[in-house]
N, CA, C and O atoms as a DFTB+ gen file, in Angstrom:
592 C
 N C O
     1  1       0.800      -1.213      -0.101
     2  2       0.036      -0.154       0.184
     3  2       0.949       1.338       0.024
     4  3       1.837       1.603       0.834
     5  1       0.677       2.063      -0.877
     6  2       1.278       3.266      -0.942
     7  2       0.890       4.326       0.216
     8  3      -0.048       4.152       0.995
     9  1       1.750       5.453       0.216
    10  2       1.571       6.417       1.282
    11  2       0.331       6.836       1.416
    12  3      -0.197       6.814       2.528
    13  1      -0.439       7.355       0.143
    14  2      -1.503       7.724       0.086
    15  2      -2.847       6.880       0.613
    16  3      -3.819       7.252       1.270
    17  1      -2.447       5.442      -0.019
    18  2      -3.301       4.604       0.364
    19  2      -3.242       4.431       2.170
    20  3      -4.292       4.281       2.795
    21  1      -2.332       4.461       2.643
    22  2      -2.256       4.358       3.877
    23  2      -2.885       5.259       4.919
    24  3      -3.350       4.944       6.015
    25  1      -2.807       6.339       4.396
    26  2      -3.590       7.752       4.903
    27  2      -4.998       7.583       4.771
    28  3      -5.733       7.972       5.679
    29  1      -5.518       6.979       3.615
    30  2      -6.958       6.997       3.449
    31  2      -7.347       5.761       4.186
    32  3      -8.558       5.548       4.144
    33  1      -6.633       4.878       4.860
    34  2      -7.078       3.916       5.504
    35  2      -6.954       4.010       7.093
    36  3      -7.157       3.114       7.912
    37  1      -6.589       5.262       7.298
    38  2      -6.607       5.457       8.895
    39  2      -8.008       6.165       9.273
    40  3      -8.580       7.011       8.585
    41  1      -8.381       5.712      10.347
    42  2      -9.263       5.953      11.115
    43  2      -9.294       7.567      11.023
    44  3      -8.258       8.154      10.710
    45  1     -10.470       8.278      11.292
    46  2     -10.660       9.745      11.643
    47  2      -9.813       9.992      12.528
    48  3      -8.927      10.800      12.250
    49  1      -9.841       9.384      13.812
    50  2      -9.356       9.868      14.904
    51  2      -7.950       9.754      14.439
    52  3      -7.286      10.789      14.486
    53  1      -7.280       8.472      13.916
    54  2      -5.895       8.476      13.904
    55  2      -5.250       9.650      12.878
    56  3      -4.176      10.220      13.075
    57  1      -6.035       9.849      11.886
    58  2      -5.875      10.949      10.954
    59  2      -5.875      12.338      11.470
    60  3      -5.198      13.177      10.876
    61  1      -6.576      12.670      12.530
    62  2      -6.468      13.806      13.129
    63  2      -5.271      13.917      14.063
    64  3      -4.591      14.943      14.050
    65  1      -4.984      12.887      14.881
    66  2      -3.857      12.427      15.529
    67  2      -2.346      12.907      14.734
    68  3      -1.421      13.607      15.147
    69  1      -2.556      12.199      13.426
    70  2      -1.432      12.210      12.787
    71  2      -1.151      13.978      12.241
    72  3      -0.055      14.539      12.241
    73  1      -2.344      14.526      11.850
    74  2      -2.272      15.920      11.453
    75  2      -1.761      16.492      12.476
    76  3      -0.607      16.859      12.252
    77  1      -2.248      16.794      13.823
    78  2      -1.831      17.323      14.811
    79  2      -0.285      17.159      15.109
    80  3       0.362      18.187      15.313
    81  1       0.255      16.105      15.141
    82  2       1.515      15.582      15.509
    83  2       2.718      16.453      14.149
    84  3       3.774      17.057      14.335
    85  1       1.971      16.159      12.866
    86  2       2.543      16.659      11.919
    87  2       3.040      18.117      12.233
    88  3       4.198      18.459      11.998
    89  1       1.914      19.122      12.884
    90  2       1.979      20.304      13.015
    91  2       2.928      20.640      13.875
    92  3       3.765      21.517      13.660
    93  1       2.837      19.868      15.031
    94  2       3.844      19.965      16.066
    95  2       5.199      19.683      15.616
    96  3       6.108      20.184      16.278
    97  1       5.452      19.069      14.749
    98  2       6.747      18.507      14.303
    99  2       7.108      19.847      13.496
   100  3       8.098      20.451      13.910
   101  1       6.543      20.293      12.582
   102  2       6.741      21.307      11.541
   103  2       7.100      22.385      12.581
   104  3       8.228      22.816      12.340
   105  1       6.496      23.011      13.727
   106  2       6.738      24.034      14.476
   107  2       8.209      23.546      14.941
   108  3       8.974      24.501      14.810
   109  1       8.720      22.677      15.318
   110  2      10.123      22.378      16.027
   111  2      11.010      22.472      14.506
   112  3      12.140      22.961      14.518
   113  1      10.485      22.039      13.408
   114  2      11.472      22.020      12.402
   115  2      11.466      23.391      11.821
   116  3      12.438      23.737      11.150
   117  1      10.555      24.135      11.994
   118  2      10.844      25.664      11.511
   119  2      11.756      26.355      12.398
   120  3      12.528      27.182      11.912
   121  1      11.758      26.108      13.678
   122  2      12.563      26.782      14.714
   123  2      14.081      26.362      14.378
   124  3      15.001      27.181      14.363
   125  1      14.231      25.014      14.116
   126  2      15.490      24.225      13.685
   127  2      16.090      25.173      12.268
   128  3      17.244      25.538      12.042
   129  1      15.249      25.322      11.722
   130  2      15.552      26.029      10.314
   131  2      16.012      27.268      10.679
   132  3      17.151      27.651      10.413
   133  1      15.053      28.036      11.378
   134  2      15.684      29.313      11.648
   135  2      17.189      29.349      11.869
   136  3      18.006      29.927      11.152
   137  1      17.454      28.584      13.062
   138  2      18.812      28.435      13.543
   139  2      19.845      28.180      12.279
   140  3      20.899      28.806      12.173
   141  1      19.412      27.195      11.349
   142  2      20.362      26.728      10.187
   143  2      20.579      28.026       9.472
   144  3      21.707      28.226       9.022
   145  1      19.585      29.000       9.296
   146  2      19.606      29.874       8.087
   147  2      20.487      30.985       8.673
   148  3      21.236      31.580       7.898
   149  1      20.464      31.314       9.954
   150  2      21.171      32.267      10.857
   151  2      22.852      31.651      10.941
   152  3      23.785      32.431      11.131
   153  1      23.023      30.444      10.803
   154  2      24.508      29.749      10.683
   155  2      24.762      30.025       9.519
   156  3      25.887      30.504       9.375
   157  1      23.993      29.885       8.343
   158  2      24.523      30.105       7.337
   159  2      24.613      31.541       6.754
   160  3      25.297      31.860       5.781
   161  1      23.930      32.248       7.392
   162  2      24.337      33.695       7.208
   163  2      25.703      34.071       7.746
   164  3      26.550      34.629       7.048
   165  1      25.902      33.703       9.162
   166  2      27.444      33.822       9.704
   167  2      28.420      33.134       8.894
   168  3      29.555      33.580       8.721
   169  1      28.047      32.179       8.451
   170  2      29.109      31.360       7.491
   171  2      29.446      32.261       6.142
   172  3      30.619      32.483       5.842
   173  1      28.374      32.754       5.365
   174  2      28.593      33.609       4.440
   175  2      29.287      35.044       4.845
   176  3      29.942      35.688       4.024
   177  1      29.132      35.357       5.826
   178  2      29.545      36.767       6.451
   179  2      31.164      36.532       6.340
   180  3      31.946      37.321       5.809
   181  1      31.596      34.939       7.119
   182  2      32.908      34.730       7.177
   183  2      33.190      34.182       5.911
   184  3      34.234      33.541       6.036
   185  1      32.693      34.102       4.524
   186  2      33.201      33.556       3.590
   187  2      34.047      31.920       3.866
   188  3      35.049      31.502       3.287
   189  1      33.348      31.344       4.788
   190  2      33.569      29.769       5.278
   191  2      32.807      29.123       4.379
   192  3      31.593      29.043       4.568
   193  1      33.603      28.379       2.899
   194  2      32.807      27.629       2.147
   195  2      32.551      26.146       2.694
   196  3      31.636      25.429       2.289
   197  1      33.769      25.674       3.967
   198  2      32.847      24.393       4.308
   199  2      31.537      24.489       5.149
   200  3      30.589      23.710       5.056
   201  1      31.635      25.637       6.040
   202  2      30.487      25.729       6.835
   203  2      29.134      26.109       5.985
   204  3      27.985      25.751       6.246
   205  1      29.551      26.878       4.971
   206  2      28.147      27.141       3.716
   207  2      27.848      25.705       3.224
   208  3      26.671      25.345       3.255
   209  1      28.674      24.956       2.830
   210  2      28.219      23.622       2.150
   211  2      27.648      22.825       3.280
   212  3      26.753      22.031       2.990
   213  1      28.073      22.930       4.657
   214  2      27.352      22.060       5.730
   215  2      25.971      22.597       5.931
   216  3      24.943      21.922       5.983
   217  1      26.077      23.908       6.037
   218  2      24.571      24.590       5.875
   219  2      23.406      24.334       4.933
   220  3      22.205      24.143       5.120
   221  1      24.267      24.403       3.737
   222  2      23.264      23.786       2.532
   223  2      22.567      22.595       2.783
   224  3      21.354      22.385       2.811
   225  1      23.703      21.708       2.996
   226  2      22.912      20.274       3.199
   227  2      22.201      20.008       4.311
   228  3      21.460      19.026       4.262
   229  1      22.248      20.676       5.357
   230  2      21.499      20.432       6.517
   231  2      20.018      21.420       6.288
   232  3      18.929      21.124       6.780
   233  1      20.220      22.331       5.644
   234  2      18.853      23.062       5.138
   235  2      17.995      22.222       4.314
   236  3      16.815      21.971       4.562
   237  1      18.764      21.745       3.175
   238  2      17.835      20.849       2.094
   239  2      17.416      19.496       2.908
   240  3      16.486      18.839       2.439
   241  1      17.900      19.155       3.814
   242  2      17.510      17.934       4.243
   243  2      16.211      18.375       5.152
   244  3      15.154      17.746       5.120
   245  1      16.397      19.368       5.847
   246  2      15.353      19.755       6.979
   247  2      14.016      20.052       6.095
   248  3      12.906      19.552       6.275
   249  1      14.437      21.081       5.001
   250  2      13.249      21.259       3.966
   251  2      12.640      20.158       3.042
   252  3      11.522      20.345       2.561
   253  1      13.390      18.932       2.760
   254  2      12.991      18.139       2.287
   255  2      12.092      17.247       3.084
   256  3      11.140      16.700       2.526
   257  1      12.361      17.049       4.484
   258  2      11.477      16.459       5.362
   259  2      10.091      17.141       5.622
   260  3       9.007      16.559       5.619
   261  1      10.340      18.667       5.878
   262  2       9.311      19.624       5.990
   263  2       8.257      19.339       4.779
   264  3       7.092      19.147       5.127
   265  1       8.537      19.297       3.500
   266  2       7.928      18.897       2.468
   267  2       6.928      17.445       2.385
   268  3       5.846      17.176       1.864
   269  1       7.729      16.855       3.034
   270  2       7.149      15.490       2.941
   271  2       5.955      15.504       3.989
   272  3       4.993      14.787       3.714
   273  1       5.918      16.228       5.133
   274  2       5.001      16.595       6.224
   275  2       4.041      17.439       5.314
   276  3       2.897      17.018       5.146
   277  1       4.443      18.603       4.719
   278  2       3.145      19.219       3.958
   279  2       2.551      18.240       3.124
   280  3       1.427      17.881       3.476
   281  1       3.084      17.655       1.983
   282  2       2.094      16.531       1.403
   283  2       1.363      15.704       2.272
   284  3       0.149      15.619       2.087
   285  1       1.959      14.999       3.307
   286  2       1.080      14.269       4.282
   287  2       0.156      15.102       4.876
   288  3      -0.917      14.573       5.164
   289  1       0.284      16.151       5.107
   290  2      -0.921      17.182       6.112
   291  2      -1.901      17.404       4.731
   292  3      -3.039      16.986       4.940
   293  1      -1.773      17.771       3.850
   294  2      -2.772      17.936       2.779
   295  2      -3.492      16.631       2.095
   296  3      -4.445      16.695       1.319
   297  1      -2.872      15.490       2.521
   298  2      -3.652      14.055       2.334
   299  2      -4.488      13.776       3.610
   300  3      -5.590      13.242       3.487
   301  1      -3.992      14.128       4.876
   302  2      -4.528      13.848       5.914
   303  2      -5.882      14.951       6.008
   304  3      -6.908      14.526       6.538
   305  1      -5.854      16.160       5.557
   306  2      -7.025      16.857       5.778
   307  2      -7.994      16.551       4.694
   308  3      -9.118      17.040       4.810
   309  1      -7.713      15.777       3.605
   310  2      -8.465      15.597       2.452
   311  2      -9.018      14.333       3.150
   312  3     -10.224      14.106       3.052
   313  1      -8.131      13.398       3.928
   314  2      -8.946      12.276       4.775
   315  2     -10.150      12.805       5.376
   316  3     -11.259      12.289       5.236
   317  1      -9.859      14.042       6.175
   318  2     -10.861      14.152       7.200
   319  2     -11.923      15.036       6.727
   320  3     -12.951      15.097       7.402
   321  1     -11.810      15.766       5.603
   322  2     -12.799      16.813       5.196
   323  2     -13.247      16.874       3.844
   324  3     -14.026      17.728       3.422
   325  1     -12.643      15.774       3.043
   326  2     -12.551      15.862       1.775
   327  2     -11.782      16.668       0.750
   328  3     -11.285      17.742       1.086
   329  1     -11.638      16.120      -0.708
   330  2     -10.753      16.508      -1.498
   331  2     -10.369      18.087      -1.599
   332  3      -9.237      18.433      -1.937
   333  1     -11.424      19.043      -1.274
   334  2     -11.376      20.334      -1.571
   335  2     -11.055      21.003      -0.048
   336  3     -10.803      22.203       0.067
   337  1     -11.093      20.158       1.006
   338  2     -10.983      20.390       2.600
   339  2      -9.981      21.128       2.621
   340  3      -9.119      20.899       1.773
   341  1      -9.758      22.294       3.630
   342  2      -8.596      22.973       4.244
   343  2      -8.490      22.720       5.605
   344  3      -9.109      21.886       6.266
   345  1      -7.560      23.599       6.001
   346  2      -7.124      23.535       7.469
   347  2      -8.405      23.785       8.714
   348  3      -8.786      23.172       9.712
   349  1      -8.817      25.146       7.944
   350  2     -10.101      25.598       8.990
   351  2     -10.829      24.288       9.189
   352  3     -11.041      23.729      10.265
   353  1     -11.211      23.850       7.864
   354  2     -12.471      22.796       8.293
   355  2     -11.977      21.636       9.023
   356  3     -12.783      20.946       9.647
   357  1     -10.480      21.288       9.007
   358  2     -10.248      20.399       9.667
   359  2     -10.042      20.591      11.243
   360  3     -10.110      19.730      12.120
   361  1      -9.812      21.759      11.343
   362  2      -9.801      22.190      12.727
   363  2     -11.128      22.449      13.236
   364  3     -11.199      22.283      14.454
   365  1     -12.142      22.786      12.704
   366  2     -13.280      22.888      13.216
   367  2     -13.817      21.327      13.571
   368  3     -14.942      21.276      14.067
   369  1     -13.265      20.332      13.406
   370  2     -13.816      19.081      13.501
   371  2     -13.336      18.900      15.207
   372  3     -13.838      17.956      15.817
   373  1     -12.397      19.789      15.911
   374  2     -11.792      19.476      16.992
   375  2     -12.898      20.413      18.280
   376  3     -13.470      21.482      18.067
   377  1     -12.926      19.705      19.408
   378  2     -13.615      20.597      20.588
   379  2     -12.786      21.888      20.830
   380  3     -11.616      22.013      20.467
   381  1     -13.550      22.888      21.514
   382  2     -13.000      24.079      21.702
   383  2     -11.556      24.320      21.963
   384  3     -10.824      25.038      21.283
   385  1     -11.217      23.625      23.050
   386  2      -9.888      23.822      23.741
   387  2      -8.924      23.321      22.889
   388  3      -7.897      23.999      22.893
   389  1      -8.913      22.348      22.151
   390  2      -8.088      21.646      21.214
   391  2      -8.033      22.348      20.110
   392  3      -6.983      22.645      19.540
   393  1      -9.285      22.690      19.703
   394  2      -9.151      23.597      18.414
   395  2      -8.459      24.811      18.372
   396  3      -7.672      25.093      17.468
   397  1      -8.861      25.919      19.808
   398  2      -7.976      26.735      20.150
   399  2      -6.532      26.843      19.950
   400  3      -5.981      27.781      19.375
   401  1      -5.847      25.633      20.553
   402  2      -4.806      25.484      20.804
   403  2      -4.118      25.116      19.223
   404  3      -3.110      25.694      18.815
   405  1      -4.798      24.133      18.488
   406  2      -4.171      23.700      17.183
   407  2      -4.243      25.284      16.150
   408  3      -3.406      25.487      15.270
   409  1      -5.127      26.061      16.394
   410  2      -5.317      27.303      15.568
   411  2      -4.191      28.216      16.092
   412  3      -3.683      28.977      15.268
   413  1      -3.791      28.234      17.215
   414  2      -2.643      28.917      17.860
   415  2      -1.384      28.283      17.176
   416  3      -0.436      28.928      16.728
   417  1      -1.492      27.205      17.167
   418  2      -0.038      26.418      16.809
   419  2      -0.091      26.817      15.150
   420  3       0.980      27.140      14.637
   421  1      -1.134      26.804      14.431
   422  2      -0.958      26.759      13.295
   423  2      -0.600      28.443      12.891
   424  3       0.127      28.656      11.921
   425  1      -1.045      29.366      13.535
   426  2      -0.654      30.689      13.447
   427  2       0.695      30.787      13.471
   428  3       1.283      31.284      12.510
   429  1       1.367      30.325      14.570
   430  2       2.635      30.286      14.752
   431  2       3.364      29.522      13.823
   432  3       4.358      30.116      13.406
   433  1       3.174      28.309      13.331
   434  2       3.619      27.860      12.078
   435  2       3.536      28.801      11.031
   436  3       4.579      28.910      10.385
   437  1       2.631      29.483      10.695
   438  2       2.487      30.380       9.663
   439  2       3.649      31.494       9.624
   440  3       4.212      31.911       8.612
   441  1       3.893      31.901      11.037
   442  2       4.752      33.061      11.163
   443  2       6.267      32.716      10.984
   444  3       7.110      33.502      10.554
   445  1       6.534      31.156      11.459
   446  2       7.842      30.749      11.223
   447  2       8.228      30.608       9.804
   448  3       9.390      30.851       9.478
   449  1       7.312      30.220       8.898
   450  2       7.340      30.062       7.611
   451  2       7.915      31.565       6.933
   452  3       8.841      31.718       6.137
   453  1       7.129      32.468       7.473
   454  2       7.309      33.759       6.972
   455  2       8.688      34.193       7.278
   456  3       9.412      34.723       6.436
   457  1       9.087      33.923       8.675
   458  2      10.535      34.232       9.155
   459  2      11.582      33.460       8.422
   460  3      12.657      34.008       8.179
   461  1      11.347      32.202       8.042
   462  2      12.277      31.419       7.292
   463  2      12.143      31.780       5.836
   464  3      13.098      31.404       5.157
   465  1      11.155      32.440       5.171
   466  2      11.115      33.089       3.967
   467  2      12.374      34.058       4.000
   468  3      13.365      33.974       3.275
   469  1      12.140      34.943       4.937
   470  2      12.719      36.232       5.171
   471  2      14.145      36.101       5.404
   472  3      14.988      36.812       4.857
   473  1      14.448      34.944       6.433
   474  2      16.086      34.676       6.381
   475  2      16.649      34.068       5.199
   476  3      17.821      34.281       4.888
   477  1      15.777      33.216       4.424
   478  2      16.484      32.962       3.168
   479  2      16.727      33.835       2.376
   480  3      17.876      34.108       2.029
   481  1      15.546      34.505       1.894
   482  2      16.161      35.625       0.944
   483  2      17.083      36.606       1.486
   484  3      17.813      37.170       0.671
   485  1      17.191      36.928       2.779
   486  2      18.397      37.984       3.062
   487  2      19.747      37.055       2.852
   488  3      20.763      37.549       2.364
   489  1      19.678      35.648       3.268
   490  2      21.171      34.913       2.863
   491  2      21.213      34.952       1.368
   492  3      22.247      35.404       0.876
   493  1      20.288      34.565       0.586
   494  2      20.343      34.551      -0.850
   495  2      20.808      35.906      -1.658
   496  3      21.406      35.907      -2.733
   497  1      20.390      37.087      -0.885
   498  2      20.729      38.270      -1.103
   499  2      22.237      38.488      -1.014
   500  3      22.930      38.989      -1.900
   501  1      22.639      38.055       0.141
   502  2      24.123      38.453       0.586
   503  2      25.142      37.353      -0.412
   504  3      26.231      37.706      -0.863
   505  1      24.606      36.143      -0.605
   506  2      25.401      35.367      -1.412
   507  2      25.667      35.841      -2.664
   508  3      26.807      35.852      -3.128
   509  1      24.364      36.373      -3.450
   510  2      24.653      36.838      -4.640
   511  2      25.369      38.105      -4.763
   512  3      25.935      38.470      -5.793
   513  1      25.309      38.880      -3.464
   514  2      26.167      40.198      -3.604
   515  2      27.548      39.566      -3.748
   516  3      28.266      39.746      -4.731
   517  1      27.861      38.828      -2.718
   518  2      29.145      38.170      -2.636
   519  2      29.541      37.687      -3.854
   520  3      30.672      38.042      -4.185
   521  1      29.011      37.055      -4.543
   522  2      29.160      36.379      -5.955
   523  2      29.429      37.519      -7.163
   524  3      30.131      37.301      -8.151
   525  1      28.927      38.420      -6.961
   526  2      28.862      39.686      -7.761
   527  2      30.007      40.386      -7.648
   528  3      30.431      41.018      -8.615
   529  1      30.616      40.370      -6.538
   530  2      31.936      41.262      -5.934
   531  2      33.034      40.416      -6.514
   532  3      33.947      40.937      -7.155
   533  1      32.963      39.114      -6.300
   534  2      33.959      38.110      -6.605
   535  2      33.997      38.296      -8.235
   536  3      35.040      38.768      -8.687
   537  1      33.219      38.050      -8.918
   538  2      33.176      38.189     -10.137
   539  2      33.953      39.392     -10.834
   540  3      34.663      39.288     -11.834
   541  1      33.663      40.630     -10.067
   542  2      34.456      41.801     -10.459
   543  2      35.912      41.643     -10.004
   544  3      36.793      41.996     -10.788
   545  1      36.222      41.176      -8.881
   546  2      37.476      40.978      -8.555
   547  2      38.407      39.845      -9.150
   548  3      39.624      39.739      -8.999
   549  1      37.535      39.006      -9.878
   550  2      38.442      37.680     -10.374
   551  2      38.559      38.341     -12.198
   552  3      39.533      38.066     -12.899
   553  1      37.515      39.115     -12.648
   554  2      37.290      39.531     -13.844
   555  2      37.485      41.044     -14.276
   556  3      37.755      41.399     -15.423
   557  1      37.318      41.828     -13.257
   558  2      37.396      43.202     -13.582
   559  2      36.247      43.693     -13.661
   560  3      35.257      42.965     -13.713
   561  1      36.165      45.115     -13.685
   562  2      35.024      45.843     -13.942
   563  2      34.673      45.674     -15.424
   564  3      35.515      45.443     -16.293
   565  1      33.263      45.818     -15.654
   566  2      32.840      46.166     -17.132
   567  2      33.315      47.415     -17.395
   568  3      33.770      48.163     -16.530
   569  1      33.218      47.706     -18.713
   570  2      33.623      48.980     -18.897
   571  2      32.616      49.937     -18.411
   572  3      31.420      49.776     -18.653
   573  1      33.176      51.152     -17.579
   574  2      31.956      51.745     -16.783
   575  2      31.681      52.818     -17.757
   576  3      30.500      53.101     -17.959
   577  1      32.406      53.316     -18.251
   578  2      32.282      54.465     -19.062
   579  2      32.399      54.458     -20.564
   580  3      33.472      54.276     -21.140
   581  1      31.085      54.694     -21.263
   582  2      31.467      54.301     -22.628
   583  2      32.053      55.599     -23.180
   584  3      31.849      56.764     -22.840
   585  1      32.946      55.005     -24.256
   586  2      33.712      56.238     -25.120
   587  2      33.072      57.247     -25.386
   588  3      31.855      57.120     -25.516
   589  1      33.753      58.710     -25.569
   590  2      32.723      59.888     -25.878
   591  2      32.639      59.912     -27.436
   592  3      31.911      60.728     -28.003
């Protein structure tokens, strides 16, 4: 049985448990990713190629795992509330206290995603700027002034 088939075979209660556990795992993973992105930035500032390579590898592994959980989350929501279901509909299945907690966790997760995107863009901008400067150093400036 493939992964989608395994999710479809889950009871609604087990699907909800898996959904909640996945959100919890992603909250932790995004906190770890933020640390990795900050480490990557520091390595870029120090021009430390070894640390940059290690950071890139760790970030890639973390993002791959998070992508897998995202795909599983989509399948779990579909299992709980149908093909066109969304997180809000899945959360609505919970009792008040549990729903409020998971909605707060989900809001925290959304904020963590935005922060990681911001850090990733910052890192990419720095690395691109460093690459441009290195190209100038290695190959000289393009002709700055056009002949008169």
